mmCIF file of C-alpha atoms in Angstrom:
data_model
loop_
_atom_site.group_PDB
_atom_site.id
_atom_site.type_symbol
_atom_site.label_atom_id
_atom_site.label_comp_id
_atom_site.label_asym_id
_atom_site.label_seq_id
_atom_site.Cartn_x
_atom_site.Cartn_y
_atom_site.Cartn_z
ATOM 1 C CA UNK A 1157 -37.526 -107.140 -105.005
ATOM 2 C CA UNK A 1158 -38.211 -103.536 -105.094
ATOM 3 C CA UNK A 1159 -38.101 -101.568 -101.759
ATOM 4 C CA UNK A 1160 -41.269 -100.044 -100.715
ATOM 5 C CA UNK A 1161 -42.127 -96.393 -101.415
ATOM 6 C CA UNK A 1162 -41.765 -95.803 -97.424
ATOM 7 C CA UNK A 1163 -38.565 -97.003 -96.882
ATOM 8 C CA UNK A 1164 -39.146 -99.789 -94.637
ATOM 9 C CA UNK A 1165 -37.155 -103.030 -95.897
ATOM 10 C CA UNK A 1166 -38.490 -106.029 -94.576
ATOM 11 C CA UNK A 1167 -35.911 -108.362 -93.087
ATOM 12 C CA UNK A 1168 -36.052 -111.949 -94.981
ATOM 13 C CA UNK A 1169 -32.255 -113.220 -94.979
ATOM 14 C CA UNK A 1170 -29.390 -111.934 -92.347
ATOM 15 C CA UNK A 1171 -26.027 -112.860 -92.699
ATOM 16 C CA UNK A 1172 -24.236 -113.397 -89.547
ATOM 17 C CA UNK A 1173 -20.444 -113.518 -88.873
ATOM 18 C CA UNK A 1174 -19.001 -112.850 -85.664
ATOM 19 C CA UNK A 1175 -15.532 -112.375 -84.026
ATOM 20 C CA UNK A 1176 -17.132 -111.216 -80.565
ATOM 21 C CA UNK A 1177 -20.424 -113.648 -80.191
ATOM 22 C CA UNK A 1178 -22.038 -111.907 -76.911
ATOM 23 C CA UNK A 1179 -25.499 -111.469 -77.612
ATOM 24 C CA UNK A 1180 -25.281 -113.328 -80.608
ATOM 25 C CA UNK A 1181 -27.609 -116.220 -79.785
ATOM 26 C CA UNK A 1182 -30.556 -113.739 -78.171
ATOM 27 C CA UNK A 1183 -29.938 -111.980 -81.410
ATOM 28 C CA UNK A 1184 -30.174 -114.855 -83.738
ATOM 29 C CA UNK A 1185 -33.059 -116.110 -81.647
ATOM 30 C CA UNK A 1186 -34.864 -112.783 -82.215
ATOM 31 C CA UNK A 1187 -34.754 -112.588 -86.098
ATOM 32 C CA UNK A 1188 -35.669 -116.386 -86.740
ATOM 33 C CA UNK A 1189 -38.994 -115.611 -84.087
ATOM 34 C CA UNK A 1190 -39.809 -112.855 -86.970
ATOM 35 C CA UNK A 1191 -38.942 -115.319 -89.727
ATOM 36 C CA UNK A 1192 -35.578 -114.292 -90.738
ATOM 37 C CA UNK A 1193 -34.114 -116.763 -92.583
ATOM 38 C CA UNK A 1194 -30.415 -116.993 -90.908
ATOM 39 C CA UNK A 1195 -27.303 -117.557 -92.797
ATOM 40 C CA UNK A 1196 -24.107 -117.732 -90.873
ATOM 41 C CA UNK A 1197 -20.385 -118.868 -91.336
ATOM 42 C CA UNK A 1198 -17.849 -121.359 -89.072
ATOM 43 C CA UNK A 1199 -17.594 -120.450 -85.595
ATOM 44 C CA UNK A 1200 -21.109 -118.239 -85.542
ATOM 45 C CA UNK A 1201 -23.014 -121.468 -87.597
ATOM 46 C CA UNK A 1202 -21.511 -123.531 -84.588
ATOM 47 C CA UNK A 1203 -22.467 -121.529 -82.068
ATOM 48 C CA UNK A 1204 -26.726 -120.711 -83.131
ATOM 49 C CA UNK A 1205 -26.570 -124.601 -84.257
ATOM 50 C CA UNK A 1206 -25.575 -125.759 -80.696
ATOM 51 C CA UNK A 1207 -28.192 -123.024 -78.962
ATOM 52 C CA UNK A 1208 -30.420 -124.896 -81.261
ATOM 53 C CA UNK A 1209 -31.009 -122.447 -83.952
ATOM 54 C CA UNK A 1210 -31.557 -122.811 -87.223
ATOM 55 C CA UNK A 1211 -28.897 -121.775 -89.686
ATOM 56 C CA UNK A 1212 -27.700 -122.231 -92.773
ATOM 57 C CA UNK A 1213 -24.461 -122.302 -93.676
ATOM 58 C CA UNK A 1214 -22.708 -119.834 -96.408
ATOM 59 C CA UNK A 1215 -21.195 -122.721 -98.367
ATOM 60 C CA UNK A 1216 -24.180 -123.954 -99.191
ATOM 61 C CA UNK A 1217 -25.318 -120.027 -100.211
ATOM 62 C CA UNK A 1218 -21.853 -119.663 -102.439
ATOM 63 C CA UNK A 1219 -21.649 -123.654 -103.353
ATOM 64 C CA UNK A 1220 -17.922 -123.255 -102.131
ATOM 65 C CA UNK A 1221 -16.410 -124.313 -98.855
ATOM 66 C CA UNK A 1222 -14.796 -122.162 -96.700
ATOM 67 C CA UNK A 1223 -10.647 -122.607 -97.533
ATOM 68 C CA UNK A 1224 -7.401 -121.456 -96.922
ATOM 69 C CA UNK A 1225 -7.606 -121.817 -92.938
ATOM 70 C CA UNK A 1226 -11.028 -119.313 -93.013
ATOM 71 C CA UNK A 1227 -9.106 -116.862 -94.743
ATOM 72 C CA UNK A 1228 -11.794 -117.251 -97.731
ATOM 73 C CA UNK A 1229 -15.243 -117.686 -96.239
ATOM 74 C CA UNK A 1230 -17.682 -114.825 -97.948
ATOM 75 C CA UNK A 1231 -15.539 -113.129 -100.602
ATOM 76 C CA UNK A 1232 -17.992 -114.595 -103.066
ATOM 77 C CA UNK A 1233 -20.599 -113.023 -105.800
ATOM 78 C CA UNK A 1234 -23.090 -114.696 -104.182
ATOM 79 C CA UNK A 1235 -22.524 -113.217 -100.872
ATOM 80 C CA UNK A 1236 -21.607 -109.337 -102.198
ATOM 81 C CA UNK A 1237 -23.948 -109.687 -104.897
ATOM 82 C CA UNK A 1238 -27.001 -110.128 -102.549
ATOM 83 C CA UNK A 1239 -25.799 -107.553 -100.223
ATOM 84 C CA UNK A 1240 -24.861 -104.916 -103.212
ATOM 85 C CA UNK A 1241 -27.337 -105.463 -105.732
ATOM 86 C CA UNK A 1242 -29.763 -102.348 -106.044
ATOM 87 C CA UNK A 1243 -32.777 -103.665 -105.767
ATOM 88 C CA UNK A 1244 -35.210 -101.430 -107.818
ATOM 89 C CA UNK A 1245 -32.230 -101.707 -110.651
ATOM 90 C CA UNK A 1246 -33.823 -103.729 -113.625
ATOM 91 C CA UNK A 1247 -30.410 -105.144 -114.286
ATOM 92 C CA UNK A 1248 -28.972 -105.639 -111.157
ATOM 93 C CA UNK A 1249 -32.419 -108.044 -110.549
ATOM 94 C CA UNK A 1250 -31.657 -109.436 -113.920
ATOM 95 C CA UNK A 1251 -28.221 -110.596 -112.993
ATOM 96 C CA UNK A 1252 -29.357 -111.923 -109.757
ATOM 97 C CA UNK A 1253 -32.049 -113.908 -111.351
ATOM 98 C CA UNK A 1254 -29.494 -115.084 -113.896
ATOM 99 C CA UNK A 1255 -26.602 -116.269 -111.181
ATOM 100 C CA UNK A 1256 -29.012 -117.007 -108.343
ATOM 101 C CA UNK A 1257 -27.866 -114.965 -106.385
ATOM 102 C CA UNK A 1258 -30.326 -114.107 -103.406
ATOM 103 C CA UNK A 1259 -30.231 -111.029 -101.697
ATOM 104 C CA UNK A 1260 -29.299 -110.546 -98.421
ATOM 105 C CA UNK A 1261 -31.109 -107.620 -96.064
ATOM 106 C CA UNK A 1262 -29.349 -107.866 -92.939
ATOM 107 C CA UNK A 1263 -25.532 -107.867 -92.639
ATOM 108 C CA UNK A 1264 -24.561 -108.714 -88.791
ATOM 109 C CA UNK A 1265 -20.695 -108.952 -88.418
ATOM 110 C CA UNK A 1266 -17.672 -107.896 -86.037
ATOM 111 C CA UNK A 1267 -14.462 -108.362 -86.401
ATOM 112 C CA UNK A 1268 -11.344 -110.152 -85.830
ATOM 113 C CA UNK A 1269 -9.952 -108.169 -82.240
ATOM 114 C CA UNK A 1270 -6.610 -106.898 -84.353
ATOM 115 C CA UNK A 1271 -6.648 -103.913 -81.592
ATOM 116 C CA UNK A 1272 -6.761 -105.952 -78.866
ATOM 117 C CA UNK A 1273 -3.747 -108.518 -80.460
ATOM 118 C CA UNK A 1274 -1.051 -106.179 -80.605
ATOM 119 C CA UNK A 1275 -2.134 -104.595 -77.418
ATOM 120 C CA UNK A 1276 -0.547 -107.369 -75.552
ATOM 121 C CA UNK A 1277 3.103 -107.407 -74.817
ATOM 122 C CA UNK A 1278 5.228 -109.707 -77.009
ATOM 123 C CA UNK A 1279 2.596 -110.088 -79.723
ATOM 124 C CA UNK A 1280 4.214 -111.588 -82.741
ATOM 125 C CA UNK A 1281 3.951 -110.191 -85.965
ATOM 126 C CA UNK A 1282 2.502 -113.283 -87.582
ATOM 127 C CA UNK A 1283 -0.440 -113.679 -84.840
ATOM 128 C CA UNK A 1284 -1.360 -109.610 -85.247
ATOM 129 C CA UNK A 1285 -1.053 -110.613 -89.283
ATOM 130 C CA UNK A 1286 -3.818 -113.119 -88.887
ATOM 131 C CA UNK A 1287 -5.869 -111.068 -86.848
ATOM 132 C CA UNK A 1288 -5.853 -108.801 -89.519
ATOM 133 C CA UNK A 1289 -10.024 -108.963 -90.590
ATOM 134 C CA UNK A 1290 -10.388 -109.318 -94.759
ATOM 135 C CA UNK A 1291 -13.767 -110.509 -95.269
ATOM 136 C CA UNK A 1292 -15.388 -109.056 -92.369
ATOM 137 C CA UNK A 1293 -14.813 -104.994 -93.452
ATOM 138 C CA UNK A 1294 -15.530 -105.781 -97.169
ATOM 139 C CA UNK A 1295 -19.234 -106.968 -95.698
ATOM 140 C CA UNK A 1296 -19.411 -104.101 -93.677
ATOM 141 C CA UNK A 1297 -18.236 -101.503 -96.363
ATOM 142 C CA UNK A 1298 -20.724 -103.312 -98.957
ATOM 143 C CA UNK A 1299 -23.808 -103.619 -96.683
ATOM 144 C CA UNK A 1300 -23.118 -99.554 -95.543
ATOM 145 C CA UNK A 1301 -22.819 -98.417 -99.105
ATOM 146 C CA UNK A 1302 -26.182 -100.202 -99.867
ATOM 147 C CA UNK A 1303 -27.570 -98.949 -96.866
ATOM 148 C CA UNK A 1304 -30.722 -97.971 -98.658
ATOM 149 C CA UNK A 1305 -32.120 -101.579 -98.966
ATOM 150 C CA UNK A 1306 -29.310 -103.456 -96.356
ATOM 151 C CA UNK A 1307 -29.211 -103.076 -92.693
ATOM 152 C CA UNK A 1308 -25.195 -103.360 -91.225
ATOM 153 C CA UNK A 1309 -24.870 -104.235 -87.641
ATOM 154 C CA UNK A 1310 -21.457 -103.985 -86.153
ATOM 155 C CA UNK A 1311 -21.624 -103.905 -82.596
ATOM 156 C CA UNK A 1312 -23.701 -106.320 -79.628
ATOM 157 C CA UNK A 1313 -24.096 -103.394 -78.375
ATOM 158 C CA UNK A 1314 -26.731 -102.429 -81.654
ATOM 159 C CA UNK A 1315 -28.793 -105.591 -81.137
ATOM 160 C CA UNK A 1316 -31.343 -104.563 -78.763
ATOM 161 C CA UNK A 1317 -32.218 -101.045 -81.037
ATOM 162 C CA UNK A 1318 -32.424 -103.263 -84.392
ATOM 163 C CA UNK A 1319 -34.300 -105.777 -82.883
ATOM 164 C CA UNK A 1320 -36.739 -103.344 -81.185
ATOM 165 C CA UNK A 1321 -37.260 -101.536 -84.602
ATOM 166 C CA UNK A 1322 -37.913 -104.891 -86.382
ATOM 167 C CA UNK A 1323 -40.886 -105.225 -84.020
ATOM 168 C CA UNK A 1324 -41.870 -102.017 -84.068
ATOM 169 C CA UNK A 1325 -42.452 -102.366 -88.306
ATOM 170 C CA UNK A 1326 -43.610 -105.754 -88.755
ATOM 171 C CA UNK A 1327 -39.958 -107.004 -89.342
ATOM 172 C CA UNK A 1328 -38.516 -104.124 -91.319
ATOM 173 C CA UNK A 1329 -35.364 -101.507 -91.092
ATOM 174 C CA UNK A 1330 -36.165 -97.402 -91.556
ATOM 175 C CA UNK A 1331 -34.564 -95.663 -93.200
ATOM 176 C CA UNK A 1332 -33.089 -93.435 -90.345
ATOM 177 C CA UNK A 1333 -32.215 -96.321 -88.739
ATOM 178 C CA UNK A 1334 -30.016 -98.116 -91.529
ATOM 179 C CA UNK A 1335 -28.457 -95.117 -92.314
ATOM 180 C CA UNK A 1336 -27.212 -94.684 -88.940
ATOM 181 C CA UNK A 1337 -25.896 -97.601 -88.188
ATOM 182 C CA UNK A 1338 -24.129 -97.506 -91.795
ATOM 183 C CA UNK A 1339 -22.260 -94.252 -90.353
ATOM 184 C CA UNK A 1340 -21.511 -96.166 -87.551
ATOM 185 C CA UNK A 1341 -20.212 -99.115 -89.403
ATOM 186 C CA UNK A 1342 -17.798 -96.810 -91.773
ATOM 187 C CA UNK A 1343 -16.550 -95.344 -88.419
ATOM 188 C CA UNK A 1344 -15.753 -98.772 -87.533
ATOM 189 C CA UNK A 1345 -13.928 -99.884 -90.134
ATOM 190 C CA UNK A 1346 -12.163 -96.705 -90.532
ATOM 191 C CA UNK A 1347 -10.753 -97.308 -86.682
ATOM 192 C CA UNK A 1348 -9.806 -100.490 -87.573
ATOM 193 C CA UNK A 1349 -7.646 -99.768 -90.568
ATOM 194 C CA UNK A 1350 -6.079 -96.879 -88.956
ATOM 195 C CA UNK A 1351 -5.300 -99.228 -86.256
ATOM 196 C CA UNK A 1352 -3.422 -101.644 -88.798
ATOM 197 C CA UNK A 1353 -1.834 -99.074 -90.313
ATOM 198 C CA UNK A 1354 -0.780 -97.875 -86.775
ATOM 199 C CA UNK A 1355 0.782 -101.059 -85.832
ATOM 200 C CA UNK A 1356 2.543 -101.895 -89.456
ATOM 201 C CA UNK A 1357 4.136 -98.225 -89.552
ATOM 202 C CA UNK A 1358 5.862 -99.237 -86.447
ATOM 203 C CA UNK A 1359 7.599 -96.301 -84.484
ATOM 204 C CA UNK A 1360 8.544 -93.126 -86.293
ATOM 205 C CA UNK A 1361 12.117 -92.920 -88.368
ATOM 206 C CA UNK A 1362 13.506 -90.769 -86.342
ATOM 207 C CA UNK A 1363 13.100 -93.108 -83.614
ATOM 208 C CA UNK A 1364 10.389 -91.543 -81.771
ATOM 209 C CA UNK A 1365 8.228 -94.252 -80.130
ATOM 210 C CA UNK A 1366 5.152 -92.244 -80.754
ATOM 211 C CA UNK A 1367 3.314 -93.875 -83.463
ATOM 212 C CA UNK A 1368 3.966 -92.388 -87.147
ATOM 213 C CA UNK A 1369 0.494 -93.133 -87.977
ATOM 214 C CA UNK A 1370 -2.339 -91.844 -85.730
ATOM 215 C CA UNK A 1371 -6.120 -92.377 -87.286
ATOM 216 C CA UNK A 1372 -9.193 -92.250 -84.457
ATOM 217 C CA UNK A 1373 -12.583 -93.000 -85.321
ATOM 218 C CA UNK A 1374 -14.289 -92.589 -82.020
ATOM 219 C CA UNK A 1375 -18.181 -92.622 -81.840
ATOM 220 C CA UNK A 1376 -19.058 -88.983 -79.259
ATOM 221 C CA UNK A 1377 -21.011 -90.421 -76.501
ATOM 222 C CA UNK A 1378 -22.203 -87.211 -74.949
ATOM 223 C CA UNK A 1379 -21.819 -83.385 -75.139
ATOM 224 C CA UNK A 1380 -20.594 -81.461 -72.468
ATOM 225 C CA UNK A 1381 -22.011 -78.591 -70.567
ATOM 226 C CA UNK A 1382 -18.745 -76.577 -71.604
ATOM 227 C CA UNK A 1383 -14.973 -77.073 -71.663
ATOM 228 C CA UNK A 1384 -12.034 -76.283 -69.472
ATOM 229 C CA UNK A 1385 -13.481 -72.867 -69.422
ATOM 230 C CA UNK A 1386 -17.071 -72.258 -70.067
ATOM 231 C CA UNK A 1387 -16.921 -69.875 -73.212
ATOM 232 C CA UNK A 1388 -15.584 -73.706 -74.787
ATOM 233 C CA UNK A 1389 -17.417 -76.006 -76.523
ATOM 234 C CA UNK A 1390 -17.028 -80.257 -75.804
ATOM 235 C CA UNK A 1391 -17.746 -83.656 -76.265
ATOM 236 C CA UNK A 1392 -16.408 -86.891 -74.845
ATOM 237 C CA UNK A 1393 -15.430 -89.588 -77.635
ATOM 238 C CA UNK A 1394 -15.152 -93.883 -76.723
ATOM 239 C CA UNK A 1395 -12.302 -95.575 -77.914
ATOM 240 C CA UNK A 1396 -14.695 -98.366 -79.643
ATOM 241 C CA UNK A 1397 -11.955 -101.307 -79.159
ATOM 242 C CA UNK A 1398 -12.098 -100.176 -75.535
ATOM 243 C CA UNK A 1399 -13.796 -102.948 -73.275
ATOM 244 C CA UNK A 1400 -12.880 -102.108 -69.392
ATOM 245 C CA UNK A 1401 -14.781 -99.568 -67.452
ATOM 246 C CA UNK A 1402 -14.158 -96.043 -68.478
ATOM 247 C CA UNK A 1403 -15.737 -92.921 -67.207
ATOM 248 C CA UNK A 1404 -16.927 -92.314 -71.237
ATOM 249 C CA UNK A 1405 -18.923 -95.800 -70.903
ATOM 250 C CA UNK A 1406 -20.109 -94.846 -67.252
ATOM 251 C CA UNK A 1407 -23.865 -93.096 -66.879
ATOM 252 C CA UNK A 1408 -24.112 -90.323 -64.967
ATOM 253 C CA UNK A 1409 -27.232 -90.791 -62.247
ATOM 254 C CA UNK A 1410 -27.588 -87.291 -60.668
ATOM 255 C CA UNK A 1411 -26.595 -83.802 -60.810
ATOM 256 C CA UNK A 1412 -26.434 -81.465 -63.477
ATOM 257 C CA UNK A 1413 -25.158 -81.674 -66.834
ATOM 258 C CA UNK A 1414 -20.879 -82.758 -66.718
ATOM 259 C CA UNK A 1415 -18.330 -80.084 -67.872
ATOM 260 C CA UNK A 1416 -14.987 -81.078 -68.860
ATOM 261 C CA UNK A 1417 -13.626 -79.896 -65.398
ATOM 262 C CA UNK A 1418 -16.213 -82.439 -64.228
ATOM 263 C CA UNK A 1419 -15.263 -85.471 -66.432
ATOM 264 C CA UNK A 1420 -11.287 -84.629 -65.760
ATOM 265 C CA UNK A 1421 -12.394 -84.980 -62.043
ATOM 266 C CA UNK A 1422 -14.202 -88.305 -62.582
ATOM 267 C CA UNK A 1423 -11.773 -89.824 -64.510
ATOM 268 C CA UNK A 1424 -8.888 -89.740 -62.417
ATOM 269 C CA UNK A 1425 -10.966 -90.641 -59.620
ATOM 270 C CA UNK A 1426 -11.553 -93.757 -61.056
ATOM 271 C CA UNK A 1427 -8.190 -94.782 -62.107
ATOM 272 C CA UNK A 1428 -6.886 -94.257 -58.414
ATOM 273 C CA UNK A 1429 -10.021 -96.518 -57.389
ATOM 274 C CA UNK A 1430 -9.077 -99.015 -60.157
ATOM 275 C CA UNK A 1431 -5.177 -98.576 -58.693
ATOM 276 C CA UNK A 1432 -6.207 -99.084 -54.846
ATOM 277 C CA UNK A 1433 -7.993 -102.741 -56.249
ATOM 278 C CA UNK A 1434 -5.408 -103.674 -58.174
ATOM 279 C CA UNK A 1435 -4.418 -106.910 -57.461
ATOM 280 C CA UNK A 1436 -6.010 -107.001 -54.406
ATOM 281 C CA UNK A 1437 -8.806 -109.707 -54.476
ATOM 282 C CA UNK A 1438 -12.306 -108.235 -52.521
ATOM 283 C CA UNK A 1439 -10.779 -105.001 -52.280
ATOM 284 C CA UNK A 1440 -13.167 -101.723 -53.937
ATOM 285 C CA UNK A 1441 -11.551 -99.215 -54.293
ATOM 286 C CA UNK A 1442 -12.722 -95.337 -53.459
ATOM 287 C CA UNK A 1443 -11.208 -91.716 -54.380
ATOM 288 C CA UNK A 1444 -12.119 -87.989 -53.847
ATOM 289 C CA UNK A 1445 -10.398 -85.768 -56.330
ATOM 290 C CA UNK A 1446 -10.836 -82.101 -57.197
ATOM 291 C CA UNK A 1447 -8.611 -79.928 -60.149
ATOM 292 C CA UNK A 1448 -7.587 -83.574 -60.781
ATOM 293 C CA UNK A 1449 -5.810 -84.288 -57.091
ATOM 294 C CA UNK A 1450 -6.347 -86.653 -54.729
ATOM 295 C CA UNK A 1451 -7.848 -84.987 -51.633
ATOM 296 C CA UNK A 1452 -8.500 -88.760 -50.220
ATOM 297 C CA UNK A 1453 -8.885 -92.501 -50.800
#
């Protein structure tokens, strides 16, 4: 139970519990090739049991059924206790040994699209209520604190590095790499509560319909060559709930490194493109801009 003395943590169990499940099956495939014993919850068990996976299912890990219409699924000792425990604690073993609870070494979960829900128009309070994610951030928050012997994936977009490192060590996590990702994962669920808190402030009290509440936790995707003016320093930030083309998701192919001036340029460039297609079916779209005008399209 004790984690080796150079920090790799072999992979045994993985929880898995999914709001977005791209990737999940290639994923799920991946750690039961290196002998990952897979342990999943309602919609996710569905899904790797119909790709023909093996799973098992967390009621039979916690000896409870999921209840209240899936609002209670994991918040069980058996489930936090196996993700929190320290494992080169004497008593935390003890207790596990004692309440058979098993630990858990991989914690794979998204969660509920609450951003996206109140995005669209008319959303009713009750549906952006329920999309409101309980279980999934106190996972996340338990497997990043513990990120010494747990690794936390939040994203699809992680799968392919945490799978590569698994292979890479025999089926283990480094230390770099859950430590990372356990950043990552508090960003995550820091975004997503200042999102809630956002939407339940409502518009200002003196009636401003800018939000009251503004909290960003936005991953930096690259660093710029220099600002607006080049004695100024810069970095473009991804909206994480974002999931349309953006020029912050887009990968430069040539040229030298982009300044702000550059990204400005690019960006409005391709919302006139996405304009020009816009409702048009076959249509693409094409701009020229420069200081942020359209010089053609």
């Amino acid at each position: 139970m004790s984690e080796p003395s150079h920090g790799l943590v072999p992979v045994r169990r993985a929880l898995l519990s999914v709001s977005d499940k791209g990737g999940l099956v290639e994923f799920a495939r991946a750690l039961a090739t290196m002998g990952v014993e897979l342990v999943s919850t309602g919609g996710s068990a569905r899904a790797l049991t119909d790709a023909g996976i093996a799973v098992r299912s967390v009621e039979d890990l916690t000896g409870f059924p999921e209840m209240m219409d899936g609002r209670v699924k994991t918040l069980h000792p058996r489930v936090h206790g196996g993700i929190l425990a320290v494992r080169t604690d004497p008593a935390h073993t003890r207790s596990m040994r004692e309440h058979g609870i098993e630990p858990i070494d991989l914690v794979c979960v998204n969660l509920y699209p609450f951003e996206a829900t109140v995005a669209r128009p008319g959303v009713s309070r009750e549906e952006a209520i329920e999309n409101i994610d309980i279980g999934g951030p106190s996972l996340i928050r338990g497997a990043a604190k513990n990120h010494a012997f747990v690794c936390v994936v939040t994203d699809p977009a992680q799968y392919a590095r945490v799978v590569d490192e698994l292979r890479a060590h025999a089926g283990a996590t480094t230390p770099a790499l859950r430590e990372a990702l356990a950043g990552e994962a508090f960003a995550r669920t820091a975004s997503y509560d200042g999102a809630i808190a956002a939407h339940l402030a409502g518009p200002a009290a003196d009636g401003d319909e800018a939000p009251s509440v503004l909290a960003l936790a936005w991953p930096r995707v690259r660093t710029l060559r220099y600002g607006e003016n080049p004695h100024q320093h810069a970095a473009v930030y991804r909206d994480p709930a974002w999931r349309g083309p953006s020029i912050a998701s887009a990968e430069p192919l040539h040229g030298k490194e982009l300044s702000y001036n550059n990204l400005n340029d690019a960006s409005a460039a391709l919302s006139l493109a996405m304009d020009l297609a816009r409702g048009r079916p076959g249509w693409t779209g094409a701009a020229v801009v420069k200081h942020a005008n359209p010089c053609g399209a």
